[in-house]
mmCIF file of C-alpha atoms in Angstrom:
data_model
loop_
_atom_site.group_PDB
_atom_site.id
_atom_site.type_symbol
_atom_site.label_atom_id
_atom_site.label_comp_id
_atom_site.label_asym_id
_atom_site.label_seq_id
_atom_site.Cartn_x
_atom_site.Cartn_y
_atom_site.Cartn_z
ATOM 1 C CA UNK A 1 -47.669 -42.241 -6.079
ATOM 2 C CA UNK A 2 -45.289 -39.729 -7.931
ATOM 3 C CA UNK A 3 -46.580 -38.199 -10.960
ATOM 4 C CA UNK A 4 -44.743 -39.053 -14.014
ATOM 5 C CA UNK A 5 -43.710 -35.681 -16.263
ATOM 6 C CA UNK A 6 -43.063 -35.803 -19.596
ATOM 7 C CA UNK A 7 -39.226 -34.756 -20.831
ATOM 8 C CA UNK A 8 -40.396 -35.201 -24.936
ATOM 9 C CA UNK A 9 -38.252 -32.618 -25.867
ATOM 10 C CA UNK A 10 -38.856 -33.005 -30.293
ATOM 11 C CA UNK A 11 -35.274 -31.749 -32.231
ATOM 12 C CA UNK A 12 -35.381 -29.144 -34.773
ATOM 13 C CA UNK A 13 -37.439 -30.062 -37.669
ATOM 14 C CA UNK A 14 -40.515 -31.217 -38.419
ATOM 15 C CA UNK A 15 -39.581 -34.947 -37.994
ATOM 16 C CA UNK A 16 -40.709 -35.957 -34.686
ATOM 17 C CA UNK A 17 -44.196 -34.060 -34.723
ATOM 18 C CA UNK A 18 -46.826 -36.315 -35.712
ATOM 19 C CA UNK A 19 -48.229 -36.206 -38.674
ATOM 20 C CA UNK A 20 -51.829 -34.520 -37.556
ATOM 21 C CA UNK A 21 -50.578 -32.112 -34.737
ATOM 22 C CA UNK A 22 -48.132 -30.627 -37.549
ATOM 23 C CA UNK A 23 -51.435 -30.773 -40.232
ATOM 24 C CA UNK A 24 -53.464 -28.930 -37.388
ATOM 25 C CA UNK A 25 -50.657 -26.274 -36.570
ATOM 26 C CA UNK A 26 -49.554 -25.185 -40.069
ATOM 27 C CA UNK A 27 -54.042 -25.475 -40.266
ATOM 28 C CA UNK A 28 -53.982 -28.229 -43.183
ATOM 29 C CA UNK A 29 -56.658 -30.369 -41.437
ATOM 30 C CA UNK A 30 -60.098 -29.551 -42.776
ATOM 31 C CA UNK A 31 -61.187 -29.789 -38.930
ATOM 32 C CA UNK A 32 -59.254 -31.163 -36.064
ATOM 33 C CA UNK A 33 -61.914 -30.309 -33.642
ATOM 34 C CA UNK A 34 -62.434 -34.073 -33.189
ATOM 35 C CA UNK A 35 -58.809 -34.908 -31.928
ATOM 36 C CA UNK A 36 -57.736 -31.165 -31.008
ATOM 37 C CA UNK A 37 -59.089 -32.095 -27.359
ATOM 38 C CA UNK A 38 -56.691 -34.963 -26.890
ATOM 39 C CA UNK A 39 -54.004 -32.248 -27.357
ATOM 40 C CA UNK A 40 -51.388 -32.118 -24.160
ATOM 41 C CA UNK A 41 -51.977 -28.618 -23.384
ATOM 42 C CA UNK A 42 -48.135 -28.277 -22.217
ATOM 43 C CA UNK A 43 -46.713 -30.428 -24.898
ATOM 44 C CA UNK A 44 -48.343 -28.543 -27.865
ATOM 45 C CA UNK A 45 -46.478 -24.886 -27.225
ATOM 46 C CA UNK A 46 -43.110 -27.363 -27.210
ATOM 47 C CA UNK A 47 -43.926 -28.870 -30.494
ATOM 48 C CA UNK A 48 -44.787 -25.962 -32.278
ATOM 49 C CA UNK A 49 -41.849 -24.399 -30.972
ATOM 50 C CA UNK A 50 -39.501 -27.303 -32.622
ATOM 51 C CA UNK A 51 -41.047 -26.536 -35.799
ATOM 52 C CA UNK A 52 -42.089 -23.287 -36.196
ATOM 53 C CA UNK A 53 -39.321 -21.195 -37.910
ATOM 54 C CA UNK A 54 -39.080 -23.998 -40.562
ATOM 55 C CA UNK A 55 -42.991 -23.331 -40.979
ATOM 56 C CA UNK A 56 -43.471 -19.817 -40.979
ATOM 57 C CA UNK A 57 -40.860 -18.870 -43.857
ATOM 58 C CA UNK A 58 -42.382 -21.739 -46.143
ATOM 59 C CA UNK A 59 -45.968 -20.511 -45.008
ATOM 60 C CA UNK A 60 -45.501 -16.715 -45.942
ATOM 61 C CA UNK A 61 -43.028 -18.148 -49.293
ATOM 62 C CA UNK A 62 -46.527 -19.306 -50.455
ATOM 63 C CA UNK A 63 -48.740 -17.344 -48.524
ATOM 64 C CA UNK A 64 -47.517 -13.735 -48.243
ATOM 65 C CA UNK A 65 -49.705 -11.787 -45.518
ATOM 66 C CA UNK A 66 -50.782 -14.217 -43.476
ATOM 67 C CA UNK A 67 -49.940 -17.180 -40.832
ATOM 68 C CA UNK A 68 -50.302 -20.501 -39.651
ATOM 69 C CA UNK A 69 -52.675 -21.983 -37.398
ATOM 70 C CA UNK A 70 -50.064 -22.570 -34.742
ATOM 71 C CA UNK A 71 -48.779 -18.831 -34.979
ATOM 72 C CA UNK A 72 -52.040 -17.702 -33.979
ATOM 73 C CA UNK A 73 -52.181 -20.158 -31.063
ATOM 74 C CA UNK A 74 -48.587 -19.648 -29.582
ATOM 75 C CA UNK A 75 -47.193 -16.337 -30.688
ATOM 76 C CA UNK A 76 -50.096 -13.778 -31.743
ATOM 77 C CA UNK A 77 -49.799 -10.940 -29.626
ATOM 78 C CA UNK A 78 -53.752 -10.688 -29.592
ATOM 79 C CA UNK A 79 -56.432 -11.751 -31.555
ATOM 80 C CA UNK A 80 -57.431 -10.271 -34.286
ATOM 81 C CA UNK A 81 -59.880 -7.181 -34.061
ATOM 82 C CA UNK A 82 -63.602 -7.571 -35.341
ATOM 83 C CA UNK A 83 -64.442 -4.700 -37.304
ATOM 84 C CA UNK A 84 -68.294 -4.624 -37.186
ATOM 85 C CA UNK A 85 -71.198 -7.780 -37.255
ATOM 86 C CA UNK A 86 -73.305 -9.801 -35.540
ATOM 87 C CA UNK A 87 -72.138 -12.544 -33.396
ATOM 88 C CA UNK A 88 -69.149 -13.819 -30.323
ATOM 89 C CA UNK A 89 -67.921 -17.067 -29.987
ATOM 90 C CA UNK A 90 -68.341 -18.972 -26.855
ATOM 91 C CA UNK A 91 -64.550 -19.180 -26.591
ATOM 92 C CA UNK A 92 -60.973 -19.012 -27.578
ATOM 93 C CA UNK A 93 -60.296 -23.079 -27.081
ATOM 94 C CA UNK A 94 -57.347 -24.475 -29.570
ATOM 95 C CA UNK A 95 -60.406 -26.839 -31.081
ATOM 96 C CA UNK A 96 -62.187 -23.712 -31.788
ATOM 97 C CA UNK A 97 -59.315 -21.658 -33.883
ATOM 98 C CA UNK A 98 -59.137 -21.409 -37.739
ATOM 99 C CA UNK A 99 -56.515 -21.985 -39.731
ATOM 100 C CA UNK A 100 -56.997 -17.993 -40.336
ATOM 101 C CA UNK A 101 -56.639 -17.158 -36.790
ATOM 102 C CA UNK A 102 -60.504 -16.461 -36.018
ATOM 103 C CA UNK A 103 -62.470 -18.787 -33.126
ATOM 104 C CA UNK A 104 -65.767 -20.988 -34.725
ATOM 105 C CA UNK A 105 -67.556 -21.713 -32.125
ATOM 106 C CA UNK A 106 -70.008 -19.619 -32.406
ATOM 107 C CA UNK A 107 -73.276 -21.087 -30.225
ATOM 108 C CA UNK A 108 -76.651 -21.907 -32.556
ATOM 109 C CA UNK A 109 -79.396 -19.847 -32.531
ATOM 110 C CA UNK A 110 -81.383 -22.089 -30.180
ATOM 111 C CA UNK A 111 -79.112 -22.517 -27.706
ATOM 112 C CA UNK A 112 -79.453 -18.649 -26.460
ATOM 113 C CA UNK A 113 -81.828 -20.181 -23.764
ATOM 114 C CA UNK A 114 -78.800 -22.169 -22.246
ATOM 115 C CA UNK A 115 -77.414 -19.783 -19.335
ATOM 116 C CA UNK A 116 -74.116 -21.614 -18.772
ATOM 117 C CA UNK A 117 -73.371 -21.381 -22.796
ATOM 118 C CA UNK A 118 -71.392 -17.733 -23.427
ATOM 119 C CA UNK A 119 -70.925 -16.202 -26.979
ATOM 120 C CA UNK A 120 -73.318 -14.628 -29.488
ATOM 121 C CA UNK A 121 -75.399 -16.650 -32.912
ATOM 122 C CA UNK A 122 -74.078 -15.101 -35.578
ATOM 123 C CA UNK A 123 -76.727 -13.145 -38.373
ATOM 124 C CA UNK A 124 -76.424 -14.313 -41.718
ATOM 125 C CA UNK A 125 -77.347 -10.772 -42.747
ATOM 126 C CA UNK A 126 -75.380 -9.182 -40.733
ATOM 127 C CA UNK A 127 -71.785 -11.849 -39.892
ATOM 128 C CA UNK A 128 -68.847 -10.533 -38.194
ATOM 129 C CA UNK A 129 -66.676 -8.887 -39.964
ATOM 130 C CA UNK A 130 -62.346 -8.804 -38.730
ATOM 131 C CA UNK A 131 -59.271 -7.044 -40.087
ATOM 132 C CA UNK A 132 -57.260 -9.412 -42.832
ATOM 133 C CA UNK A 133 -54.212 -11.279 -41.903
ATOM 134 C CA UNK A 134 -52.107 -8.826 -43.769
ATOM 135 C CA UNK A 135 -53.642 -5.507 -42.081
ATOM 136 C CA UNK A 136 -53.045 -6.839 -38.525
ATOM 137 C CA UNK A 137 -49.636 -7.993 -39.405
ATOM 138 C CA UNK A 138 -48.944 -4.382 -40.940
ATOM 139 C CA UNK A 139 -50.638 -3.020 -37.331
ATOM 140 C CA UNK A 140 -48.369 -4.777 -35.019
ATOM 141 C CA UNK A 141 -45.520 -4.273 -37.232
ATOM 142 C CA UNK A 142 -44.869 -8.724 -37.872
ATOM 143 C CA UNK A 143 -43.942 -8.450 -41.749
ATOM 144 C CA UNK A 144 -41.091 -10.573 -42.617
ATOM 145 C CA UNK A 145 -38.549 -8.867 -44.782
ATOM 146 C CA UNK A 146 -39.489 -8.764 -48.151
ATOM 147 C CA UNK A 147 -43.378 -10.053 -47.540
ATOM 148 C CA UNK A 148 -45.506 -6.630 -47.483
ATOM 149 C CA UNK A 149 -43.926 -5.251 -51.083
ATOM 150 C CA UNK A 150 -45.562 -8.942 -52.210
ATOM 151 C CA UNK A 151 -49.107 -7.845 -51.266
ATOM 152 C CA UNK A 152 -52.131 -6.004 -53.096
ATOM 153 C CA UNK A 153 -54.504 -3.463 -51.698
ATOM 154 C CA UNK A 154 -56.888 -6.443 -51.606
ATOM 155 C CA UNK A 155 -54.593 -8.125 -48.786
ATOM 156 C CA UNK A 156 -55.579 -5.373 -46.347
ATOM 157 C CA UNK A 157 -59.368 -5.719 -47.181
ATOM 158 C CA UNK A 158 -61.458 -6.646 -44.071
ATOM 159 C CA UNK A 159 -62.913 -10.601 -43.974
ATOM 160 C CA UNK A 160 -66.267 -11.071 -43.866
ATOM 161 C CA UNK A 161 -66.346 -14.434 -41.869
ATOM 162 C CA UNK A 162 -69.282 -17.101 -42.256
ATOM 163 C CA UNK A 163 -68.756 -19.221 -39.481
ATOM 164 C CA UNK A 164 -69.686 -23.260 -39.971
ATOM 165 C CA UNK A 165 -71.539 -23.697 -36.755
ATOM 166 C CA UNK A 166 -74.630 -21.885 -37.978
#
C-alpha cells in the first residue's frame, strides 16, 4: 500500500486556514488544548507560514511588544527565559503553549509520585516568574520598525505567571 502525502499547499492570506487553527495561532481560542492534538504536525508550520506576515503586522499594530501564538511555535529562536520561581512544565507540546509564548502544563501537586510524569508543581507563593514579551524581543534584537518607541518601561517588566493547571 503506498502512503498517501498531503500537497495542501494554502495561498497567501488567511482564507484557506480554518477558522480554529488561525484562532489557535494568532492565540484567540480561550484553550485549544482539546483539538490542538488533532493538529497535522507537518501541515501546521505550512499554514502558519501562509498567514503569518499578514498576522504579525496587525498583531504588533494592536499589540506593540509582543507576538502571536503561532510566532512562538514556528519562529521563536528560543523560549523565553524564566527569571526566578517555583515550578517546570512537563513539556513544550503545541497543546501546552500560551498565547504569550509560555508552556501550561505544569503537573499537579499530587502527581509528583508518578515517575514517568517530568516537570515541576508550581508554588502559589513562590510561581515562576519569565522576561516580558517586549524584553526578549529587545534581547534578540526582533522589534519591528517603529514598535519599541511605542512601549513603556512597564513593557519590559518581568511576568509573574499563574499557571491554570494548579
Amino acid at each position: 500500500m503506498t502512503e498517501r502525502r498531503s500537497t495542501y499547499r494554502p495561498r497567501r492570506g488567511c482564507g484557506p486556514v480554518a477558522g480554529h487553527v488561525r484562532n489557535w495561532l494568532v492565540g484567540r481560542d480561550s484553550d485549544g488544548a482539546e483539538w490542538a492534538p488533532l493538529l497535522d504536525a507537518e501541515e501546521l508550520p505550512v499554514l502558519w507560514e501562509a498567514i503569518r506576515d499578514d498576522v504579525i503586522a496587525e498583531h504588533v499594530r494592536n499589540y506593540p511588544g509582543t507576538r502571536p501564538r503561532g510566532w512562538w511555535a514556528f519562529d521563536a529562536p528560543e523560549p523565553r527565559r524564566k527569571l526566578g520561581g517555583t515550578g517546570e512544565p512537563r513539556g513544550t507540546s503545541l497543546c501546552g503553549l500560551t498565547p504569550s509564548g509560555l508552556y501550561d502544563d505544569y503537573p499537579k501537586p499530587r502527581e509528583l509520585d508518578n515517575p514517568y510524569l517530568k516537570g515541576y508543581p508550581t508554588d502559589p507563593a513562590d510561581p515562576p516568574v519569565f522576561e516580558s514579551q517586549a524584553a526578549y524581543l529587545d534581547r534578540h534584537g526582533l522589534f519591528l520598525p517603529g514598535e519599541r518607541r511605542r512601549l513603556k518601561a512597564a513593557d519590559f517588566e518581568p511576568e509573574i505567571y499563574s499557571p491554570k493547571s494548579n
